[in-house]
Short mmCIF file of C-alpha atoms and ligand atoms in Angstrom, two decimals:
data_model
loop_
_atom_site.label_atom_id
_atom_site.label_comp_id
_atom_site.label_asym_id
_atom_site.label_seq_id
_atom_site.Cartn_x
_atom_site.Cartn_y
_atom_site.Cartn_z
CA MET C 600 -42.04 9.61 27.37
CA ASN C 601 -38.85 8.40 29.09
CA VAL C 602 -36.78 5.96 27.05
CA LEU C 603 -33.76 3.94 28.16
CA GLY C 604 -31.31 2.77 25.47
CA ILE C 605 -28.61 0.16 25.90
CA GLU C 606 -25.82 -0.71 23.45
CA SER C 607 -23.15 -3.41 23.84
CA SER C 608 -22.65 -4.96 20.41
CA CYS C 609 -18.88 -4.53 20.11
CA ASP C 610 -16.30 -2.68 22.18
CA GLU C 611 -18.40 0.18 23.52
CA THR C 612 -20.82 -0.09 26.42
CA SER C 613 -23.35 2.70 26.24
CA VAL C 614 -26.44 3.79 28.16
CA ALA C 615 -28.68 6.63 26.98
CA VAL C 616 -31.78 8.36 28.25
CA ILE C 617 -34.29 10.26 26.13
CA VAL C 618 -36.93 12.32 27.96
CA ASN C 619 -39.76 13.72 25.82
CA ASN C 620 -37.61 13.53 22.68
CA GLU C 621 -34.70 15.25 24.36
CA LEU C 622 -31.45 13.38 24.85
CA LYS C 623 -30.56 13.67 28.52
CA ALA C 624 -27.65 11.24 28.72
CA ASN C 625 -25.50 9.28 26.29
CA LEU C 626 -22.71 7.68 28.28
CA ILE C 627 -20.13 5.66 26.37
CA ALA C 628 -17.46 3.45 27.96
CA SER C 629 -14.89 2.40 25.36
CA GLN C 630 -12.79 -0.70 25.84
CA ASP C 631 -9.40 0.53 24.74
CA PHE C 632 -7.55 -2.48 26.21
CA HIS C 633 -8.17 -4.37 22.92
CA PHE C 634 -5.43 -2.17 21.47
CA GLU C 635 -2.67 -4.56 22.55
CA PHE C 636 -4.32 -7.47 20.66
CA GLY C 637 -4.72 -5.51 17.41
CA GLY C 638 -8.49 -6.08 17.36
CA VAL C 639 -11.50 -6.76 19.55
CA VAL C 640 -11.28 -9.97 21.60
CA PRO C 641 -14.92 -11.13 21.94
CA GLU C 642 -14.69 -12.85 25.33
CA LEU C 643 -12.85 -9.93 26.92
CA SER C 644 -15.40 -7.57 25.44
CA SER C 645 -18.34 -9.46 27.01
CA ARG C 646 -16.68 -9.46 30.43
CA ALA C 647 -15.96 -5.74 30.27
CA HIS C 648 -19.59 -4.98 29.29
CA LEU C 649 -20.74 -7.00 32.31
CA GLN C 650 -18.55 -5.03 34.67
CA ILE C 651 -19.46 -1.57 33.47
CA ILE C 652 -23.12 -1.76 32.45
CA ALA C 653 -24.75 -1.35 35.90
CA PRO C 654 -22.48 1.53 37.07
CA LEU C 655 -23.06 3.23 33.70
CA LEU C 656 -26.84 2.96 34.14
CA ARG C 657 -26.57 4.42 37.64
CA GLN C 658 -24.58 7.34 36.23
CA ALA C 659 -27.12 7.89 33.43
CA LEU C 660 -30.00 7.95 35.94
CA LYS C 661 -28.18 10.54 38.00
CA LYS C 662 -27.41 12.66 34.96
CA SER C 663 -31.00 12.65 33.76
CA ASN C 664 -32.53 12.97 37.21
CA LEU C 665 -34.66 9.87 36.83
CA GLU C 666 -35.35 6.71 38.76
CA LEU C 667 -35.73 3.30 37.16
CA LYS C 668 -39.50 3.32 37.72
CA ASP C 669 -39.78 6.50 35.61
CA PHE C 670 -39.00 4.75 32.33
CA ASP C 671 -41.84 4.12 29.87
CA LEU C 672 -39.79 2.11 27.42
CA ILE C 673 -36.66 -0.06 27.57
CA THR C 674 -34.65 -0.56 24.34
CA SER C 675 -31.49 -2.44 23.57
CA THR C 676 -29.40 -3.57 20.62
CA ALA C 677 -30.27 -7.17 19.73
CA GLY C 678 -27.71 -7.57 16.92
CA PRO C 679 -25.85 -7.72 14.67
CA GLY C 680 -22.60 -7.78 16.61
CA LEU C 681 -20.41 -10.04 18.72
CA ILE C 682 -23.04 -12.37 20.07
CA GLY C 683 -21.65 -12.63 23.61
CA ALA C 684 -21.34 -8.86 23.80
CA VAL C 685 -24.86 -8.25 22.43
CA LEU C 686 -26.27 -10.71 24.97
CA VAL C 687 -24.92 -8.72 27.92
CA GLY C 688 -26.87 -5.55 27.05
CA LEU C 689 -29.91 -7.37 25.71
CA THR C 690 -30.29 -9.61 28.74
CA PHE C 691 -29.72 -6.67 31.08
CA ALA C 692 -32.41 -4.65 29.26
CA LYS C 693 -34.87 -7.54 29.18
CA GLY C 694 -34.31 -8.06 32.91
CA LEU C 695 -35.12 -4.41 33.56
CA ALA C 696 -38.22 -4.50 31.36
CA PHE C 697 -39.42 -7.63 33.17
CA THR C 698 -38.78 -6.24 36.65
CA LEU C 699 -40.29 -2.83 35.88
CA ASN C 700 -43.09 -4.34 33.79
CA LYS C 701 -42.41 -1.92 30.93
CA PRO C 702 -42.48 -2.47 27.15
CA PHE C 703 -39.25 -3.65 25.58
CA VAL C 704 -38.04 -2.96 22.03
CA PRO C 705 -35.03 -4.81 20.56
CA VAL C 706 -33.20 -2.66 18.04
CA ASN C 707 -31.18 -3.64 15.00
CA HIS C 708 -27.82 -1.95 15.52
CA ILE C 709 -27.55 -0.97 11.84
CA GLU C 710 -31.00 0.62 11.94
CA GLY C 711 -29.75 2.54 14.95
CA HIS C 712 -26.89 3.92 12.85
CA ILE C 713 -29.16 4.66 9.85
CA PHE C 714 -31.47 6.87 11.91
CA SER C 715 -28.72 8.43 14.05
CA GLY C 716 -28.88 11.60 11.92
CA PHE C 717 -32.21 12.28 13.66
CA LEU C 718 -30.28 12.96 16.86
CA MET C 719 -28.99 16.13 15.23
CA GLU C 720 -30.74 19.47 15.23
CA SER C 721 -30.68 19.54 11.43
CA LYS C 722 -32.24 16.17 10.55
CA PRO C 723 -32.28 14.18 7.30
CA GLU C 724 -35.39 14.69 5.17
CA PHE C 725 -37.22 11.75 3.60
CA PRO C 726 -36.43 10.25 1.21
CA PHE C 727 -32.75 10.18 2.01
CA LEU C 728 -29.73 8.24 0.87
CA SER C 729 -28.01 6.48 3.75
CA LEU C 730 -24.40 5.35 3.65
CA VAL C 731 -23.56 3.11 6.60
CA VAL C 732 -19.81 2.75 7.00
CA SER C 733 -18.60 1.00 10.12
CA GLY C 734 -16.11 -1.63 11.20
CA GLY C 735 -18.47 -4.44 10.28
CA HIS C 736 -20.80 -3.00 7.65
CA THR C 737 -20.87 -1.01 4.44
CA LEU C 738 -24.35 -0.40 3.08
CA LEU C 739 -26.05 2.04 0.78
CA LEU C 740 -29.80 2.44 1.21
CA VAL C 741 -32.69 4.63 0.19
CA VAL C 742 -34.76 5.44 3.26
CA GLU C 743 -38.26 6.57 2.29
CA SER C 744 -39.75 6.62 5.76
CA GLU C 745 -39.16 5.27 9.23
CA VAL C 746 -40.41 1.90 8.07
CA LYS C 747 -39.50 1.79 4.37
CA LEU C 748 -35.85 1.09 3.69
CA THR C 749 -34.48 -0.23 0.42
CA LEU C 750 -31.03 -1.73 0.32
CA LEU C 751 -29.15 -0.68 -2.84
CA GLY C 752 -25.80 -2.25 -2.19
CA THR C 753 -23.46 -3.72 0.34
CA THR C 754 -19.86 -4.86 0.50
CA ILE C 755 -19.08 -8.19 -1.11
CA ASP C 756 -16.00 -8.64 1.09
CA ASP C 757 -14.49 -6.31 3.71
CA ALA C 758 -16.33 -3.43 5.36
CA ALA C 759 -14.87 0.06 4.88
CA GLY C 760 -13.80 0.34 8.54
CA GLU C 761 -12.31 -3.15 8.41
CA ALA C 762 -10.20 -2.08 5.40
CA PHE C 763 -8.96 0.95 7.37
CA ASP C 764 -8.11 -1.29 10.32
CA LYS C 765 -6.32 -3.95 8.25
CA VAL C 766 -4.29 -1.51 6.15
CA SER C 767 -3.38 0.42 9.29
CA LYS C 768 -2.02 -2.78 10.81
CA MET C 769 -0.15 -3.55 7.56
CA ILE C 770 1.67 -0.22 7.53
CA GLY C 771 2.41 -0.43 11.23
CA LEU C 772 0.00 2.19 12.53
CA GLY C 773 -2.06 -0.21 14.63
CA TYR C 774 -5.59 -0.16 15.96
CA PRO C 775 -8.06 1.51 15.59
CA GLY C 776 -7.04 2.05 12.00
CA GLY C 777 -9.43 4.78 10.85
CA PRO C 778 -8.29 7.63 13.09
CA LYS C 779 -4.62 6.57 12.81
CA ILE C 780 -4.70 6.54 9.00
CA GLN C 781 -6.56 9.84 8.85
CA PHE C 782 -3.99 11.45 11.14
CA ALA C 783 -0.98 10.06 9.23
CA ALA C 784 -2.56 11.03 5.90
CA GLU C 785 -2.73 14.69 6.88
CA ASN C 786 0.90 15.07 5.87
CA GLY C 787 0.66 12.92 2.77
CA ASP C 788 -0.42 13.16 -0.87
CA GLY C 789 -3.38 10.92 -1.77
CA ARG C 790 -2.49 10.91 -5.47
CA GLU C 791 1.10 9.78 -4.94
CA ILE C 792 0.41 6.03 -5.17
CA LYS C 793 -2.31 4.73 -7.48
CA PHE C 794 -4.49 2.18 -5.69
CA PRO C 795 -7.50 0.79 -7.56
CA VAL C 796 -11.23 1.40 -7.07
CA ALA C 797 -12.87 -2.02 -7.49
CA LYS C 798 -15.62 -2.68 -10.00
CA THR C 799 -18.38 -4.95 -8.77
CA GLN C 800 -20.89 -6.94 -10.82
CA THR C 801 -23.83 -5.19 -9.26
CA LYS C 802 -24.09 -1.42 -9.60
CA TYR C 803 -24.20 -0.39 -5.96
CA ASP C 804 -22.08 -3.04 -4.25
CA PHE C 805 -18.68 -2.27 -2.77
CA SER C 806 -15.46 -4.26 -2.61
CA PHE C 807 -12.39 -3.37 -0.59
CA SER C 808 -10.35 -6.56 -0.46
CA GLY C 809 -8.66 -5.75 -3.80
CA LEU C 810 -7.62 -2.37 -2.46
CA LYS C 811 -6.22 -4.02 0.65
CA THR C 812 -4.31 -6.56 -1.49
CA SER C 813 -2.90 -3.85 -3.72
CA VAL C 814 -1.53 -2.02 -0.66
CA LEU C 815 0.09 -5.30 0.41
CA ARG C 816 1.55 -5.84 -3.10
CA HIS C 817 2.89 -2.30 -3.09
CA LEU C 818 4.65 -2.96 0.22
CA GLN C 819 6.05 -6.29 -0.99
CA ASN C 820 7.31 -4.77 -4.24
CA ASN C 821 8.84 -1.66 -2.76
CA TYR C 822 10.31 -2.65 0.57
CA GLU C 823 12.80 -5.29 1.53
CA ASN C 824 11.02 -5.66 4.84
CA PRO C 825 7.35 -4.69 4.41
CA GLU C 826 7.00 -4.81 8.17
CA ASN C 827 9.48 -2.04 8.60
CA ILE C 828 8.51 0.81 6.29
CA PRO C 829 10.48 4.07 6.59
CA GLU C 830 8.46 6.54 8.61
CA SER C 831 8.72 9.18 5.88
CA ASP C 832 6.74 6.94 3.47
CA ILE C 833 3.77 6.41 5.80
CA PRO C 834 1.88 9.66 5.09
CA ASP C 835 1.66 9.08 1.31
CA LEU C 836 0.72 5.42 1.82
CA ALA C 837 -2.03 6.33 4.28
CA ALA C 838 -3.31 9.22 2.16
CA SER C 839 -3.33 7.18 -1.07
CA PHE C 840 -5.24 4.31 0.51
CA GLN C 841 -7.72 6.72 2.11
CA TYR C 842 -8.15 8.56 -1.21
CA SER C 843 -9.06 5.33 -3.07
CA LEU C 844 -11.45 4.15 -0.40
CA VAL C 845 -13.25 7.49 -0.27
CA LYS C 846 -13.40 7.54 -4.08
CA ALA C 847 -15.11 4.12 -4.07
CA LEU C 848 -17.75 5.29 -1.58
CA ALA C 849 -18.29 8.57 -3.43
CA LYS C 850 -18.69 6.79 -6.77
CA ASN C 851 -21.75 4.84 -5.61
CA ILE C 852 -23.27 7.87 -3.94
CA LYS C 853 -23.04 9.80 -7.22
CA LEU C 854 -24.62 6.90 -9.12
CA ALA C 855 -27.48 6.71 -6.62
CA LEU C 856 -28.08 10.47 -6.76
CA ASP C 857 -28.50 10.19 -10.53
CA GLU C 858 -31.06 7.40 -10.15
CA TYR C 859 -33.03 8.35 -7.03
CA LYS C 860 -34.63 11.67 -6.21
CA VAL C 861 -33.61 12.18 -2.61
CA LYS C 862 -33.72 15.23 -0.39
CA SER C 863 -30.79 14.38 1.85
CA ILE C 864 -27.74 12.20 2.24
CA SER C 865 -26.77 10.83 5.62
CA ILE C 866 -23.43 9.17 6.36
CA VAL C 867 -23.33 7.16 9.56
CA GLY C 868 -21.14 4.66 11.42
CA GLY C 869 -17.58 4.92 12.69
CA VAL C 870 -16.01 5.75 9.30
CA ALA C 871 -18.35 8.76 8.98
CA ALA C 872 -15.93 10.42 11.40
CA ASN C 873 -13.41 10.56 8.54
CA ALA C 874 -12.72 14.15 7.54
CA VAL C 875 -11.75 13.39 3.91
CA LEU C 876 -14.95 11.39 3.39
CA ARG C 877 -17.02 14.18 4.96
CA ASN C 878 -15.48 16.81 2.67
CA GLU C 879 -15.86 14.69 -0.46
CA ILE C 880 -19.53 13.89 0.14
CA GLN C 881 -20.23 17.47 1.17
CA SER C 882 -19.03 18.70 -2.21
CA ILE C 883 -21.16 16.05 -4.00
CA ALA C 884 -24.19 17.09 -1.91
CA ASP C 885 -23.58 20.75 -2.78
CA THR C 886 -23.36 19.95 -6.49
CA HIS C 887 -26.63 17.99 -6.37
CA ASN C 888 -28.30 20.52 -4.13
CA VAL C 889 -29.19 18.04 -1.40
CA LYS C 890 -28.68 18.35 2.33
CA LEU C 891 -25.88 16.35 3.95
CA VAL C 892 -26.41 15.15 7.52
CA ILE C 893 -23.54 13.53 9.38
CA PRO C 894 -24.03 12.87 13.09
CA GLY C 895 -21.58 14.50 15.50
CA ILE C 896 -18.53 12.41 16.31
CA GLU C 897 -20.09 11.02 19.52
CA TYR C 898 -23.03 9.65 17.48
CA CYS C 899 -20.94 8.27 14.58
CA GLY C 900 -19.40 5.50 16.63
CA ASP C 901 -21.43 3.03 18.64
CA ASN C 902 -23.73 4.74 21.13
CA ALA C 903 -26.98 4.04 22.94
CA ALA C 904 -28.63 7.35 21.97
CA MET C 905 -29.26 5.98 18.47
CA ILE C 906 -30.64 2.75 19.95
CA ALA C 907 -33.07 4.62 22.25
CA LEU C 908 -34.17 6.82 19.35
CA ARG C 909 -34.75 3.91 16.95
CA GLY C 910 -36.48 1.91 19.71
CA GLN C 911 -38.84 4.81 20.33
CA GLN C 912 -39.59 5.13 16.60
CA LEU C 913 -40.50 1.43 16.38
CA HIS C 914 -42.58 1.67 19.55
CA MET C 915 -44.46 4.70 18.22
CA ALA C 916 -45.01 2.83 14.93
CA GLY C 917 -46.87 0.25 16.99
CA ARG C 918 -44.35 -2.58 16.89
CA LYS C 919 -44.68 -4.96 19.83
CA PHE C 920 -42.06 -7.40 21.05
CA ASP C 921 -42.01 -9.87 23.89
CA LEU C 922 -39.17 -10.83 26.16
CA SER C 923 -38.51 -14.08 24.31
CA PHE C 924 -36.88 -12.00 21.56
CA ASN C 925 -33.33 -13.29 21.13
CA ALA C 926 -30.00 -11.85 20.05
CA PHE C 927 -28.86 -12.33 16.46
CA PRO C 928 -25.23 -12.25 15.27
CA SER C 929 -25.95 -11.12 11.72
CA PHE C 930 -28.83 -9.79 9.73
CA ASN C 931 -30.41 -10.97 6.52
CA PHE C 932 -30.41 -7.84 4.42
CA ASN C 933 -33.09 -9.17 2.10
CA ASP C 934 -35.44 -8.74 5.00
CA TYR C 935 -34.05 -5.36 5.79
CA GLY C 936 -36.45 -2.94 7.44
CA ARG C 937 -39.48 -4.82 6.29
CA LYS C 938 -41.42 -7.56 7.98
CA SER C 939 -38.45 -9.68 8.83
CA LYS C 940 -39.19 -12.86 10.68
CA ARG C 941 -37.31 -11.43 13.60
CA PHE C 942 -39.18 -8.17 13.72
CA LYS C 943 -42.76 -9.30 13.89
CA ASP C 944 -45.58 -6.77 13.97
O1 KG4 E 887 -19.53 2.11 14.00
P1 KG4 E 887 -18.27 1.73 14.71
O2 KG4 E 887 -17.86 2.56 15.91
O3 KG4 E 887 -18.31 0.26 15.20
C1 KG4 E 887 -18.87 -0.77 14.45
O4 KG4 E 887 -18.13 -1.32 13.61
O5 KG4 E 887 -20.09 -1.03 14.64
O6 KG4 E 887 -17.11 1.76 13.63
C2 KG4 E 887 -15.77 1.45 13.95
C3 KG4 E 887 -14.92 1.62 12.69
C4 KG4 E 887 -13.49 1.13 12.86
O7 KG4 E 887 -13.17 0.27 11.79
C5 KG4 E 887 -12.66 2.40 12.82
O8 KG4 E 887 -11.36 2.21 12.26
C6 KG4 E 887 -13.51 3.28 11.93
O9 KG4 E 887 -14.84 3.01 12.32
N1 KG4 E 887 -13.21 4.71 12.12
C7 KG4 E 887 -12.71 5.50 11.15
C8 KG4 E 887 -12.47 6.78 11.75
N2 KG4 E 887 -12.87 6.71 13.05
C9 KG4 E 887 -13.32 5.43 13.26
N3 KG4 E 887 -12.43 5.25 9.87
C10 KG4 E 887 -11.91 6.27 9.14
N4 KG4 E 887 -11.65 7.49 9.63
C11 KG4 E 887 -11.91 7.80 10.92
N5 KG4 E 887 -11.63 9.02 11.41
ZN1 ZN E 888 -21.78 0.31 14.85
#
């Protein structure tokens, strides 16, 4: 079975090809020009997707030695994401499916991330605990099977990646915040400044806006000009923020491991690239004797391989979709993974 995957929900255009369960191509074009604006500019993102998507597909075909007519299934992200950006990939994929007269499967981007561990040689084992940490989402779920997902908690304010990006901007490191903070923190001490780990009303929810505010307060209280922090103070600031954020994520994972009997933990999404988070969760997994699966760096961020894989899973599970399926900007997590109105059987 030859599957085409397309992803364009934010600032990465990606095209992937899976042939008989083997990933043949996963091309990712990142839009780094957003850097000068300090964040992703939606309209510019849509235009860039439009420009690159067809050449990227041509390249993916060449790499996997296929022609368009060889595909058995066309999949694409349908949301959540920047709606204009999502529409570029979705409409492109639907156009291909229509022209080639092949089945089409719209994929929830977050589901793509959740199952991205299955792109690895060592895969998660059901049931597994899934921590999704990206620029737009922070979720903790128990995944019992390909079709049974239970949401335990989510962020009540900022997403983990968003907190990295905002704090990075605050301390003058810029965008994208995650890698910049991780790099700066390498020379710092995470216990030097005490930033809080928020308590939420519900057991498994997360909150990062208090942490962000306490970094801001620290800057206001300690520097005459918070926009001009001495360079020598940056490493401890970055490390202390990172330490608190990782502690907050680890806390809920430990709670969930006490309550649910799982065989694996999988951390996915852009923030899963963070080395301190990886080490912390690895030691928790070792203590609890469960397997930890974190996708390789190229599958942590946005990529079409995870979309093709999830699309194929849904297709094999017998889900059918028609081309009237539309893009959605957000997702109602109460419907998550079950018979949502959008994902009809
Ligand atoms: O999943 P992703 O590529 O895009 C979506 O949000 O869907 O995640 C991007 C986020 C950004 O907020 C970025 O700062 C964060 O992932 N990130 C990191 C690291 N690399 C990327 N956060 C912490 N440490 C990293 N090494
Ligand atoms: Zn993502």
